[in-house]
mmCIF file of C-alpha atoms in Angstrom:
data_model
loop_
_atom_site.group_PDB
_atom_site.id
_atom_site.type_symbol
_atom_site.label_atom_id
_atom_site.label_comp_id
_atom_site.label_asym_id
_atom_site.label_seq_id
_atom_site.Cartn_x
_atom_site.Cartn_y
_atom_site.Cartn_z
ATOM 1 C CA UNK A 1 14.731 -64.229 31.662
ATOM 2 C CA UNK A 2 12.724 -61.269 30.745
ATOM 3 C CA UNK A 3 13.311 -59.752 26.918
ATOM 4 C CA UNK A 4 13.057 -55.746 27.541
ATOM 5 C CA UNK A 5 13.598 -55.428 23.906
ATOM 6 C CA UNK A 6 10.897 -57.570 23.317
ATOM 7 C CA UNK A 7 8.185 -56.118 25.933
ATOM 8 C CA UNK A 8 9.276 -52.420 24.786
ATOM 9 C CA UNK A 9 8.931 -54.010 20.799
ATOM 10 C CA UNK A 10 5.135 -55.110 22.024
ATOM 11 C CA UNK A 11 3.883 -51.781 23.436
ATOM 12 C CA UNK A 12 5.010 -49.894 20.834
ATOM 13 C CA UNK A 13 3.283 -52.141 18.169
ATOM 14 C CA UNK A 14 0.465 -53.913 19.679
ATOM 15 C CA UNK A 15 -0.033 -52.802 23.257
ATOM 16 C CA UNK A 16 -0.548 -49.114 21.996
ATOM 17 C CA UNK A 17 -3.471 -49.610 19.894
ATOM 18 C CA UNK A 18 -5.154 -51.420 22.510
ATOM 19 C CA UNK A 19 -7.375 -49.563 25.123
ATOM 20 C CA UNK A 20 -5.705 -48.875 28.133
ATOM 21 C CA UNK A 21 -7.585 -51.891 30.127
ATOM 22 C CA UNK A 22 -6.524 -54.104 27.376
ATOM 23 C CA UNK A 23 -2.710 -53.262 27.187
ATOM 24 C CA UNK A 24 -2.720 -54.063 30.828
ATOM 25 C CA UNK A 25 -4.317 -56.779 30.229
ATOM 26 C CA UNK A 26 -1.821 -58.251 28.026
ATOM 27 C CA UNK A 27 0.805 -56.792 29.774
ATOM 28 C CA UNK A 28 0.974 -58.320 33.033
ATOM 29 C CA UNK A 29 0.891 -62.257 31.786
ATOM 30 C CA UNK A 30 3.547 -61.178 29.475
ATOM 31 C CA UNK A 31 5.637 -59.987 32.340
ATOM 32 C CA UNK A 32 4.903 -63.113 34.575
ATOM 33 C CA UNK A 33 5.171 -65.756 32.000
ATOM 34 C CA UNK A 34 8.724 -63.852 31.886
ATOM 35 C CA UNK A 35 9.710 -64.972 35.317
ATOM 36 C CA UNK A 36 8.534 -62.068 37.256
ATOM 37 C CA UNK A 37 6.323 -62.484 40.419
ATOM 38 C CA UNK A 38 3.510 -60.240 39.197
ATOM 39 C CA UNK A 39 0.510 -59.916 41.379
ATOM 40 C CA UNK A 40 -0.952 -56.558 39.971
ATOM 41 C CA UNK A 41 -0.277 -54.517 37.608
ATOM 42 C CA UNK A 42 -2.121 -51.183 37.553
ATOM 43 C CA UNK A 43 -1.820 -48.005 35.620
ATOM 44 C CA UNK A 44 -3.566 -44.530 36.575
ATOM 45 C CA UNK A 45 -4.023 -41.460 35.725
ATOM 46 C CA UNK A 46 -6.163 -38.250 36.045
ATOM 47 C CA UNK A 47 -9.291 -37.250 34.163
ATOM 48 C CA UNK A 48 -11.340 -33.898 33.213
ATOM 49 C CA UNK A 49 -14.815 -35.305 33.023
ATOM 50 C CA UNK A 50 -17.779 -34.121 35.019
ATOM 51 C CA UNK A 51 -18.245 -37.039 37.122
ATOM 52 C CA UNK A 52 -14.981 -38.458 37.128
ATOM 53 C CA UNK A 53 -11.516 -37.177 38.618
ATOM 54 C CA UNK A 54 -9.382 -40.194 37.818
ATOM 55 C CA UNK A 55 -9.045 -43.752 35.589
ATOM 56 C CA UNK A 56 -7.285 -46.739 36.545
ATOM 57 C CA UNK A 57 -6.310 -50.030 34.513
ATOM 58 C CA UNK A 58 -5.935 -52.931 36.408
ATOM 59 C CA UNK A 59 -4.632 -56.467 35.979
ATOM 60 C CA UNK A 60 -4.226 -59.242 38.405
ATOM 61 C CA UNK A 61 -2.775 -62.396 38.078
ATOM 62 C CA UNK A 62 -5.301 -64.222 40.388
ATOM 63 C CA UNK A 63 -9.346 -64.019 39.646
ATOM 64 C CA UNK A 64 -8.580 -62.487 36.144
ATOM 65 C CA UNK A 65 -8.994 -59.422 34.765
ATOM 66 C CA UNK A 66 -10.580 -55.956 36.787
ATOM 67 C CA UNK A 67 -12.608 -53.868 34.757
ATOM 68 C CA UNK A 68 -11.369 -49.963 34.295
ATOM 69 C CA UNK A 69 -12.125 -48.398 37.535
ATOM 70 C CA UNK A 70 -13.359 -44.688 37.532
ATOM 71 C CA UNK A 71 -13.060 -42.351 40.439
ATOM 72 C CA UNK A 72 -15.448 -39.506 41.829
ATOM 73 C CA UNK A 73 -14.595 -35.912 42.738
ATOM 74 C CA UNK A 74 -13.294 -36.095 46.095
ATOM 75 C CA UNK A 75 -10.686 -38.436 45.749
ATOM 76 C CA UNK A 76 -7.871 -36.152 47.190
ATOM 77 C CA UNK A 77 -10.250 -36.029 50.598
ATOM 78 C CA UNK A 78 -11.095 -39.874 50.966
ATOM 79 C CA UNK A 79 -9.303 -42.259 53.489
ATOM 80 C CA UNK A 80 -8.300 -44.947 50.282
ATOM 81 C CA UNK A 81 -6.501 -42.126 48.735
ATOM 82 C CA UNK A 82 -5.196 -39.617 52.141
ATOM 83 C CA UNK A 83 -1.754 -41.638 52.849
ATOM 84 C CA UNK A 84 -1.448 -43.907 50.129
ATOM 85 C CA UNK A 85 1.591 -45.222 47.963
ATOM 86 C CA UNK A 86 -0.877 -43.253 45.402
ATOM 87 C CA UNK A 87 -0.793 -40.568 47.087
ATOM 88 C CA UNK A 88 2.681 -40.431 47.772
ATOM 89 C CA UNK A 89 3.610 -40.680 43.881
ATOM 90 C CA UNK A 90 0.966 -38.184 42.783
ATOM 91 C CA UNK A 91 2.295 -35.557 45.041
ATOM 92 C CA UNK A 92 6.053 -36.455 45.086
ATOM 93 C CA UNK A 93 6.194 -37.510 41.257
ATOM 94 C CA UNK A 94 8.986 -39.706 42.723
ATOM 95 C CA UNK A 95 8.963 -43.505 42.973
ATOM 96 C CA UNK A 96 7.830 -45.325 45.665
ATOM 97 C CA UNK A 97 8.582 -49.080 47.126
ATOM 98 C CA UNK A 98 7.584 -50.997 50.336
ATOM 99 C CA UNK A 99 8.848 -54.453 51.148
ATOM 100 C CA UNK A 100 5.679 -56.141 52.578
ATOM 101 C CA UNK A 101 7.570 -59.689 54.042
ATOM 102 C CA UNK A 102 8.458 -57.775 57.320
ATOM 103 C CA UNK A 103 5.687 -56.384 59.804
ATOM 104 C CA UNK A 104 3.642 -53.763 58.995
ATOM 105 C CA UNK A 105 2.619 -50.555 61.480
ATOM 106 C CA UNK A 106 -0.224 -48.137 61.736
ATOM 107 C CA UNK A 107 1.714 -45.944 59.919
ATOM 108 C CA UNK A 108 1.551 -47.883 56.344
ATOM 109 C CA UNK A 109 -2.079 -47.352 54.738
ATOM 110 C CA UNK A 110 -4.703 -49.666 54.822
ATOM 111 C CA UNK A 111 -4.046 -50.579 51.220
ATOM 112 C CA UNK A 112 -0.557 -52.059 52.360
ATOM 113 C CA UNK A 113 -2.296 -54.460 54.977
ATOM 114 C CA UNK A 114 -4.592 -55.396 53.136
ATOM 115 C CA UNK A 115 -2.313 -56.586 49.712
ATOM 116 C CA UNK A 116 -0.042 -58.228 52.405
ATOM 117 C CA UNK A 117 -2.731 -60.203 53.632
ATOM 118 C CA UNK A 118 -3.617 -61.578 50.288
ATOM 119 C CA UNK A 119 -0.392 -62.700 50.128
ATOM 120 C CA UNK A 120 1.786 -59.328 48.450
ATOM 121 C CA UNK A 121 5.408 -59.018 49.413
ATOM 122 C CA UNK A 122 6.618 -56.065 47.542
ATOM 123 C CA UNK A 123 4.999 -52.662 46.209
ATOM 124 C CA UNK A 124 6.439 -50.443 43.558
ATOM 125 C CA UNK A 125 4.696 -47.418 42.233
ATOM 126 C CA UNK A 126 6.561 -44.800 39.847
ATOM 127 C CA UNK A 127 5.432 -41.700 38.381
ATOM 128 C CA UNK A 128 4.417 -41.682 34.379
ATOM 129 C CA UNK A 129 5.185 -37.923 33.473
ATOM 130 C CA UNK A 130 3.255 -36.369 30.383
ATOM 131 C CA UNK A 131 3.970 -32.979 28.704
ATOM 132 C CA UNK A 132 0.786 -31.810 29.816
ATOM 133 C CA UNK A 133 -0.140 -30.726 33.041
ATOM 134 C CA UNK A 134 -1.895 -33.609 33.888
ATOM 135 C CA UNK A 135 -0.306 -37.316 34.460
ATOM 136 C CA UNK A 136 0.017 -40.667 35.843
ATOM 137 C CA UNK A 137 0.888 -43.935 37.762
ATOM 138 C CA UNK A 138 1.958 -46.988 37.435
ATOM 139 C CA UNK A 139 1.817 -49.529 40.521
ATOM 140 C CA UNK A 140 2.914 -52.920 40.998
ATOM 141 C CA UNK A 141 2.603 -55.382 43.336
ATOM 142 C CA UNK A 142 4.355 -58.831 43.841
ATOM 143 C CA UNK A 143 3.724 -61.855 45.479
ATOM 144 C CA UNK A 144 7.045 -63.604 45.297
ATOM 145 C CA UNK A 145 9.095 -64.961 48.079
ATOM 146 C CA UNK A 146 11.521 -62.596 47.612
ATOM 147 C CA UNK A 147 9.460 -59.588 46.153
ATOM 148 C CA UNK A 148 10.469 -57.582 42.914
ATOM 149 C CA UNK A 149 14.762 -58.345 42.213
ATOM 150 C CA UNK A 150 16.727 -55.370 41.166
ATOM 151 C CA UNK A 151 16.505 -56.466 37.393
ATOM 152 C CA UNK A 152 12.757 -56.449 37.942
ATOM 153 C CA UNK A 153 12.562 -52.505 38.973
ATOM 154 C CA UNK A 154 15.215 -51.978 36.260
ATOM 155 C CA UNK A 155 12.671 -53.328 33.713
ATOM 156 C CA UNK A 156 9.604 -51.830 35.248
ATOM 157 C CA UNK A 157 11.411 -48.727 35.431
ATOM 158 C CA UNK A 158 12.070 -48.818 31.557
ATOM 159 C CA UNK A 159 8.578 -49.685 30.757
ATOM 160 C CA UNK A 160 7.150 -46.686 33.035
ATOM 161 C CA UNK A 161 9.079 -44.698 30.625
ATOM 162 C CA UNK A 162 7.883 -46.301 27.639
ATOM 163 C CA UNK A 163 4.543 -46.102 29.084
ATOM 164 C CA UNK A 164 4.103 -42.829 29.785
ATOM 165 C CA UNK A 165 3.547 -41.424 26.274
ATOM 166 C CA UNK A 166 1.095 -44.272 25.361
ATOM 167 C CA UNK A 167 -0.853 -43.575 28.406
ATOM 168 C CA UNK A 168 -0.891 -40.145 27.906
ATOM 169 C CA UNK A 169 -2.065 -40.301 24.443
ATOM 170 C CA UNK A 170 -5.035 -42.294 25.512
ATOM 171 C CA UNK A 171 -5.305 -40.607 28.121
ATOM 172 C CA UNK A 172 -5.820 -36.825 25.609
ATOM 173 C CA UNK A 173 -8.189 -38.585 23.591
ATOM 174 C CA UNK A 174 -10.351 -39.946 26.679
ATOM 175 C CA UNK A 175 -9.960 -35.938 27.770
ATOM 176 C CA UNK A 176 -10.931 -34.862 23.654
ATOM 177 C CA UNK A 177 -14.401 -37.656 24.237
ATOM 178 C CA UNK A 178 -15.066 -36.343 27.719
ATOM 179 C CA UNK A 179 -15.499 -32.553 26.936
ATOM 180 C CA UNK A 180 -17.224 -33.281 23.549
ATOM 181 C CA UNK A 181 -19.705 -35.264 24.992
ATOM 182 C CA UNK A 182 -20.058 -33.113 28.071
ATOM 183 C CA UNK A 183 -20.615 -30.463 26.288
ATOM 184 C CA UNK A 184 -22.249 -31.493 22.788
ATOM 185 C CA UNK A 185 -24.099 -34.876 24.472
ATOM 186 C CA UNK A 186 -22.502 -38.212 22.989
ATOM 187 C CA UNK A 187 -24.222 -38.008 19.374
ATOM 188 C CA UNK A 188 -22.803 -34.793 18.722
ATOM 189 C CA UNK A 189 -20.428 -35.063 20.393
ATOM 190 C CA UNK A 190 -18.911 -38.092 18.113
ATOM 191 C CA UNK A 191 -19.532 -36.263 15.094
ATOM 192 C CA UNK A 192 -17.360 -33.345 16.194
ATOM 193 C CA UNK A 193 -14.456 -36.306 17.248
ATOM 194 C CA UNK A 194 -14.785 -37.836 13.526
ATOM 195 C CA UNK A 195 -14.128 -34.410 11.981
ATOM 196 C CA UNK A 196 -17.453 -32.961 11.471
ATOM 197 C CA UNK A 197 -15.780 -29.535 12.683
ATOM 198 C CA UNK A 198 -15.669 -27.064 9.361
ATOM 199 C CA UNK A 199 -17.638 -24.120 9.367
ATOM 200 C CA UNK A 200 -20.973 -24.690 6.354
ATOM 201 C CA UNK A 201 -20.501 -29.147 7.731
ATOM 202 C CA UNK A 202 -24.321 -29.084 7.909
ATOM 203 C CA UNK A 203 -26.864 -31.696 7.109
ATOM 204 C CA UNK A 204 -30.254 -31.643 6.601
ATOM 205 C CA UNK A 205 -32.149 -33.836 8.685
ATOM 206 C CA UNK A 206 -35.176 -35.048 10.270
ATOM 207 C CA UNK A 207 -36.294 -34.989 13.982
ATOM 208 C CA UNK A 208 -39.009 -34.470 16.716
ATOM 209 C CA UNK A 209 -37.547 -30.990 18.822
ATOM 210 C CA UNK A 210 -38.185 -30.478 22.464
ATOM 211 C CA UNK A 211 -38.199 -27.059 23.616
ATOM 212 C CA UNK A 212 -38.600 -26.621 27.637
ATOM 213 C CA UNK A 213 -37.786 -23.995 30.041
ATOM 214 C CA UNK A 214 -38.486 -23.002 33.709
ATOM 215 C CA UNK A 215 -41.626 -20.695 33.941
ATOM 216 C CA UNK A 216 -40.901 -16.932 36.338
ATOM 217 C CA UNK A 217 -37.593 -17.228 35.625
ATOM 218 C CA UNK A 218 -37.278 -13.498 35.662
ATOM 219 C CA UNK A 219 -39.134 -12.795 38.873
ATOM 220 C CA UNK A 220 -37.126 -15.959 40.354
ATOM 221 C CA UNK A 221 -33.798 -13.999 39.893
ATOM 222 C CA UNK A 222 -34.895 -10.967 41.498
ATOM 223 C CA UNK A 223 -36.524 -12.957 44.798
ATOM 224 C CA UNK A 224 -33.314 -15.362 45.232
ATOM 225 C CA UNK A 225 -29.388 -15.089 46.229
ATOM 226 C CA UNK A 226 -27.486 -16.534 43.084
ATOM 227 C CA UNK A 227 -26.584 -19.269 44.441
ATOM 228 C CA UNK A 228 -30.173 -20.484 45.310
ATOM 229 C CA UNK A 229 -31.195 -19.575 41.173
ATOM 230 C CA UNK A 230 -27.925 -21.618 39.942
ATOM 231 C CA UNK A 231 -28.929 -24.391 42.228
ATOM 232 C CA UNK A 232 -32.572 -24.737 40.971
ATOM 233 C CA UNK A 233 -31.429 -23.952 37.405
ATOM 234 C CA UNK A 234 -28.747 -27.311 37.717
ATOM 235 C CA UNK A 235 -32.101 -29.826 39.710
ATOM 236 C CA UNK A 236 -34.324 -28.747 36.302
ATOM 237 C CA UNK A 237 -31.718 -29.096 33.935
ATOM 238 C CA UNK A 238 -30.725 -33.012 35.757
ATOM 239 C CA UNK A 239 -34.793 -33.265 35.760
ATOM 240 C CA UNK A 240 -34.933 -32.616 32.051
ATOM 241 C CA UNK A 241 -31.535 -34.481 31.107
ATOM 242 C CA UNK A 242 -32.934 -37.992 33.189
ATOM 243 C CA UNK A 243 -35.955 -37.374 31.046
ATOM 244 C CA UNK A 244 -34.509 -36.901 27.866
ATOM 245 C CA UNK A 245 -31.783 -39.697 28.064
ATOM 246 C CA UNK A 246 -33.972 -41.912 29.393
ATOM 247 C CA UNK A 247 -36.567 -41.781 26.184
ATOM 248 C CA UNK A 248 -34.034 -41.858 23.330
ATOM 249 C CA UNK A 249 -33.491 -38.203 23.062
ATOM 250 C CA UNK A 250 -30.357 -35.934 23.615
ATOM 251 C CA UNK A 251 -29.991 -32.745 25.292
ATOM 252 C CA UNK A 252 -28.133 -30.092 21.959
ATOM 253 C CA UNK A 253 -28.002 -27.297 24.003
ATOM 254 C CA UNK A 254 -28.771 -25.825 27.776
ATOM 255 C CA UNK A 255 -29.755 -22.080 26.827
ATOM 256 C CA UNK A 256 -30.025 -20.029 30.171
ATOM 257 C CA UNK A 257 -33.285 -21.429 32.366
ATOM 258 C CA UNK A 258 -33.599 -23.638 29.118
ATOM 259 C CA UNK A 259 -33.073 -26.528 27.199
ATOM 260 C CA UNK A 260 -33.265 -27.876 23.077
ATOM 261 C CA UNK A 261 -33.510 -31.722 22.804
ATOM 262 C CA UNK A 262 -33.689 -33.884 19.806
ATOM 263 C CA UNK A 263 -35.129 -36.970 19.084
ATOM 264 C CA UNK A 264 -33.381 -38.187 15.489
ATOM 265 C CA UNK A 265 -35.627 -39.873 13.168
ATOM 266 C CA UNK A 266 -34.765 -41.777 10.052
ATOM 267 C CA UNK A 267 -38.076 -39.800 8.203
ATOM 268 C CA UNK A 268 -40.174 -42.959 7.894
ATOM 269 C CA UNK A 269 -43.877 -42.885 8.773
ATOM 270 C CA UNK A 270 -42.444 -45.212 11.463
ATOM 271 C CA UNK A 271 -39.652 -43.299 12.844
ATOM 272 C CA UNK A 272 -41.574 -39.952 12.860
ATOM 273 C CA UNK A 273 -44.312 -41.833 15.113
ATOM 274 C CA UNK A 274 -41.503 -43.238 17.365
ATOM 275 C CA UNK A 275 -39.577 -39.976 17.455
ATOM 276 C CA UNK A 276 -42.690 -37.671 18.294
ATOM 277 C CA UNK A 277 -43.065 -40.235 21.307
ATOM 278 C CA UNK A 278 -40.112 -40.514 22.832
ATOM 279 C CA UNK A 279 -39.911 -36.532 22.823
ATOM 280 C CA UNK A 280 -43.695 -36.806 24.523
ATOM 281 C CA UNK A 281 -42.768 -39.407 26.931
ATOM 282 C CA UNK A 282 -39.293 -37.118 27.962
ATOM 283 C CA UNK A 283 -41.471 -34.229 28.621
ATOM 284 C CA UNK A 284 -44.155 -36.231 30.600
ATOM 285 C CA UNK A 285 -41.531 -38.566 32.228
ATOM 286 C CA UNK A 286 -39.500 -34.785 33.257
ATOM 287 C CA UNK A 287 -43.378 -33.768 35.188
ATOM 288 C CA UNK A 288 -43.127 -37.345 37.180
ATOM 289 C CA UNK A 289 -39.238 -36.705 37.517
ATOM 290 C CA UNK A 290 -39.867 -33.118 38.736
ATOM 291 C CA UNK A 291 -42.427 -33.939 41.474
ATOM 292 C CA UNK A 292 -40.132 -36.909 43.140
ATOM 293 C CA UNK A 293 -37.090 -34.418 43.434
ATOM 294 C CA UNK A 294 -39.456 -31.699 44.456
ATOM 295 C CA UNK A 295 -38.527 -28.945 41.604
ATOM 296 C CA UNK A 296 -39.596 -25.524 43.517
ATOM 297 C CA UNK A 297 -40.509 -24.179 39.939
ATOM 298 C CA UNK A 298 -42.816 -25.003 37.517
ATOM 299 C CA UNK A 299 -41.496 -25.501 33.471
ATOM 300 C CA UNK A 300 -43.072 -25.682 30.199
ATOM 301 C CA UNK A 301 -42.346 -27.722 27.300
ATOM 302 C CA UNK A 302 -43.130 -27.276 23.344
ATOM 303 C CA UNK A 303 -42.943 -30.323 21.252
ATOM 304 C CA UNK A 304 -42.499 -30.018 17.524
ATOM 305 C CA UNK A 305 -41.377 -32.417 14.482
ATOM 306 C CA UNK A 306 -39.745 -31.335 11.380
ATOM 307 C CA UNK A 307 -36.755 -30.750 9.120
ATOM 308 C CA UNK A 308 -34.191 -28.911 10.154
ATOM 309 C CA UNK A 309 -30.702 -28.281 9.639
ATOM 310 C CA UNK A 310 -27.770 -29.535 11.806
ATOM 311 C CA UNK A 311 -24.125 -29.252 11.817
ATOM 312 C CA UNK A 312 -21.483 -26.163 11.908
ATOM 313 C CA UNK A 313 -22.602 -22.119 11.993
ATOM 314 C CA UNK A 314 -20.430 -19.365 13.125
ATOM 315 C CA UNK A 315 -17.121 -17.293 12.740
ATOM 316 C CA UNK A 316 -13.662 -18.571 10.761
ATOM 317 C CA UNK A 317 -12.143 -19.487 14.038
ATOM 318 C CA UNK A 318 -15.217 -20.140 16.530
ATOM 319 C CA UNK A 319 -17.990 -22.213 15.792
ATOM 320 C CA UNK A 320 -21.142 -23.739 17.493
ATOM 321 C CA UNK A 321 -22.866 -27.396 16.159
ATOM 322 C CA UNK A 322 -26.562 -26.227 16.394
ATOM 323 C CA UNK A 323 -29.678 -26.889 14.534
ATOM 324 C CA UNK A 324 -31.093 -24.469 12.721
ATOM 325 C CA UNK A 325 -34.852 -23.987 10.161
ATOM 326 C CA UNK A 326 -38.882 -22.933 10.915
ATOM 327 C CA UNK A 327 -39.145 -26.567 12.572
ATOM 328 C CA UNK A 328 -36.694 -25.261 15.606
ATOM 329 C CA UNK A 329 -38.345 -21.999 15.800
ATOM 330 C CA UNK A 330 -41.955 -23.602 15.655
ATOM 331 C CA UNK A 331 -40.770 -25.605 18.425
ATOM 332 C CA UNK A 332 -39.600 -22.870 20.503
ATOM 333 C CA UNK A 333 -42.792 -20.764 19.549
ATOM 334 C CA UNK A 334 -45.650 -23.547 21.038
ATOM 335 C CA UNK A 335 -43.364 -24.426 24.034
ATOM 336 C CA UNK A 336 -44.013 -19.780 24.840
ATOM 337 C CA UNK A 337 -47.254 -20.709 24.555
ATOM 338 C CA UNK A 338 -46.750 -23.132 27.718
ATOM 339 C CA UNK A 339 -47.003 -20.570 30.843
ATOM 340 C CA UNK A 340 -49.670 -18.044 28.736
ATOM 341 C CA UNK A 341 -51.708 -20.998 28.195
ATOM 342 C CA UNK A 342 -51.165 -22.874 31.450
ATOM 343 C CA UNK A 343 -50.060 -26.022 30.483
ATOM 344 C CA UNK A 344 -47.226 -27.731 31.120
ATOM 345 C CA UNK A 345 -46.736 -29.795 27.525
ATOM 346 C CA UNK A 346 -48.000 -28.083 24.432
ATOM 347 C CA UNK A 347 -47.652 -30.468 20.657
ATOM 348 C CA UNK A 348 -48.481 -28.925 17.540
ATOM 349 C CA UNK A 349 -50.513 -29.618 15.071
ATOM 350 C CA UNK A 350 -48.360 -32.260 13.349
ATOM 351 C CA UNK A 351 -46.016 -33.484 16.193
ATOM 352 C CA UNK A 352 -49.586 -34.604 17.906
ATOM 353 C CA UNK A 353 -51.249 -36.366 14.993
ATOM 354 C CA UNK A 354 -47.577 -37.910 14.645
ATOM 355 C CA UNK A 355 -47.917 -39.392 18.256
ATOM 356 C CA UNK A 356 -50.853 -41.343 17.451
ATOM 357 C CA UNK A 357 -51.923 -40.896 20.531
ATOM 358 C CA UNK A 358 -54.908 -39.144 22.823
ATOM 359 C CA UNK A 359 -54.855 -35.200 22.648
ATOM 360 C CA UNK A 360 -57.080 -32.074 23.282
ATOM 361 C CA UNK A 361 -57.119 -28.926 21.297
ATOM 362 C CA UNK A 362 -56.238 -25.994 23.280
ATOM 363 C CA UNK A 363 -55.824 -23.540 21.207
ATOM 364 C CA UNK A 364 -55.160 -22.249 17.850
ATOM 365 C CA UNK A 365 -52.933 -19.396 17.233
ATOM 366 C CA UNK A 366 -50.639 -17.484 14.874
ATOM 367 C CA UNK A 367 -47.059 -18.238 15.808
ATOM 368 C CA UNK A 368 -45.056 -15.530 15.452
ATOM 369 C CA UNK A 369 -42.936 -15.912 11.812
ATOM 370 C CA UNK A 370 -46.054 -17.799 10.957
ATOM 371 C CA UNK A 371 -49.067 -17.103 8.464
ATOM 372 C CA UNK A 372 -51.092 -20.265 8.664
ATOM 373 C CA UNK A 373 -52.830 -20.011 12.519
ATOM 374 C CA UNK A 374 -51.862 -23.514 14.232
ATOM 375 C CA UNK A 375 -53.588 -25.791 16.404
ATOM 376 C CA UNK A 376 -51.885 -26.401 19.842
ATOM 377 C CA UNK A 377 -52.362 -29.283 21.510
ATOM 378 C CA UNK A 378 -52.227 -31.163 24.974
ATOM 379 C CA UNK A 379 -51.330 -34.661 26.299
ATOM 380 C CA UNK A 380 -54.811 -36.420 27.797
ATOM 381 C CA UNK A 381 -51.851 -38.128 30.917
ATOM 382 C CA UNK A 382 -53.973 -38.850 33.825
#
């Protein structure tokens, strides 16, 4: 005999705390070991996140636990989704149930015939409705003789309800870590999620600074449709961000045909070295990168390592996490020097001794701001 009270006492307490896959998780054996013929037990629910339109948690009694599943764009188009129980929820925000003992036609989805022949005989999905625009679903399947009994969709009706505001509070603060790190990276992000949002929050720190952008971009604007220079701007800026990831760095800021990167450093003789390379291995790794998507344009990039200062700048009620200091606008002053010079990667003076590592002097020069004239120097890369 199943304990609602009990269940409902659960979600609220425990369940709740737990990730979404983990509630599930715990969920389903709690309802089986109940009496109820669970087979699956899945919960849904749309996403904002770049790559990703929608989440789902799923348990199944059989083989274990199924990690989160996350999908694409699209999903409204594809055959899995066009016709579905999903589908039919989503769109109705009404219940749906299908007895699977009986025969099945060409009219039930694929998803249907293919549950039945693992052995499903009933399918119940039912809406999860959150104050915000967005919400979810929660579907489940049974593999008893008789399928789900009326005091089974009585309960699982009760727990969609108690549901719904637990999934849709995970569900805001999946949305709150999605458009930080989309738009901040996922360092910066995080700080911005643990409160590091109050105007003057800044911190002095410690870091090799990557300064690229695309070379002609004016004269590129005025010989292409803008859809062609938006299309080119996004293959650099994926060229640069594969780089960048890839070596340890993150992406602060895109800034029009460009792009600031930072590689963190802790400030030991150690961690400058290994900063200062990682931002020289990006910028090289971008050039490789760049040729195997065959980037129409050509970019420069100014490497630089120094202090700088990072955290919170702007008005009352609108602020931007930047960096700010001379290191950041050395940095963007050797990476100008890229297309004048004709060279792809330009170091200065002390972000190439840093590297350890084979250079040539190009140059020196008086960077604008700057009294001292600096050396500029080149990666010896084959």
């Amino acid at each position: 005999m199943q304990d609602t009270d009990a269940h409902i006492a659960w979600i609220l307490s425990k369940g709740r705390m737990l990730g979404l896959q983990a509630l599930v998780d715990g969920l389903g054996p709690r309802l089986r070991d109940g009496g109820m013929d669970l087979m699956r037990f899945r919960l849904g629910m749309r996403t904002t996140h770049p790559l990703t339109t929608a989440l789902s948690f799923v348990w199944e009694n059989e083989g274990g636990p199924i990690v989160q599943v996350a999908a694409p764009h699209g999903l409204e188009s594809r055959s899995a989704y066009v016709g579905s129980p999903m589908e039919h929820v989503a769109t109705t925000r009404t219940p749906y149930r299908r007895n699977l003992t009986g025969p099945l036609t060409d009219t039930d989805h694929t998803i249907l015939h293919e549950l039945k022949e693992r052995g499903a005989t009933d399918y119940y999905g039912v809406p999860l409705d959150f104050v915000a625009a967005s919400s979810g679903i929660m579907m489940v399947v049974s593999d008893g003789a008789d399928g789900f009994s009326d005091d089974d969709i009585a309960l699982l009706t009760t727990l969609s309800q108690v549901l719904s505001p637990v999934a849709e509070a995970h569900g805001n603060f999946h949305l709150a870590t999605a458009i930080a790190t989309s738009y901040l990276g996922p360092n910066t992000g995080q700080r911005v999620l643990d409160g590091q949002i109050t105007r003057g929050d800044i911190e002095t720190t410690q870091a090799a600074i990557l300064f690229s952008d695309i070379r002609g971009w004016t004269a590129l604007n005025a010989a292409e449709p803008p859809e062609r220079v938006l299309e080119i701007a996004n293959g650099y800026f994926e060229v640069m961000s594969d780089a960048v990831d890839n070596n340890g760095g993150e992406i602060l800021k895109f800034m029009g045909d460009g792009i600031l990167a930072l590689f963190p450093s802790d400030g030991s003789d150690g961690g400058k070295v290994q900063a200062c390379r990682q931002a020289l291995s990006a910028a090289h790794a971008a050039l490789g990168i760049a040729r195997l998507a065959d980037l129409p344009v050509p970019f420069g990039t100014g490497i630089h390592y120094g202090e700088l200062l990072y955290g919170n700048v702007g008005a009352r009620e609108r602020i931007d996490f930047t960096v700010l200091g001379q290191s950041v606008n050395i940095a963007a002053r050797v990476e100008a020097f890229c297309g004048r010079l004709d060279e792809p990667i330009l170091l200065s003076d002390h972000a190439a001794q840093l590297t350890g590592m084979p250079t040539r002097h190009v140059t020196t020069e008086v960077l604008k701001g700057l009294d001292m004239p600096m050396p500029l120097h080149a990666p010896n890369f084959p």
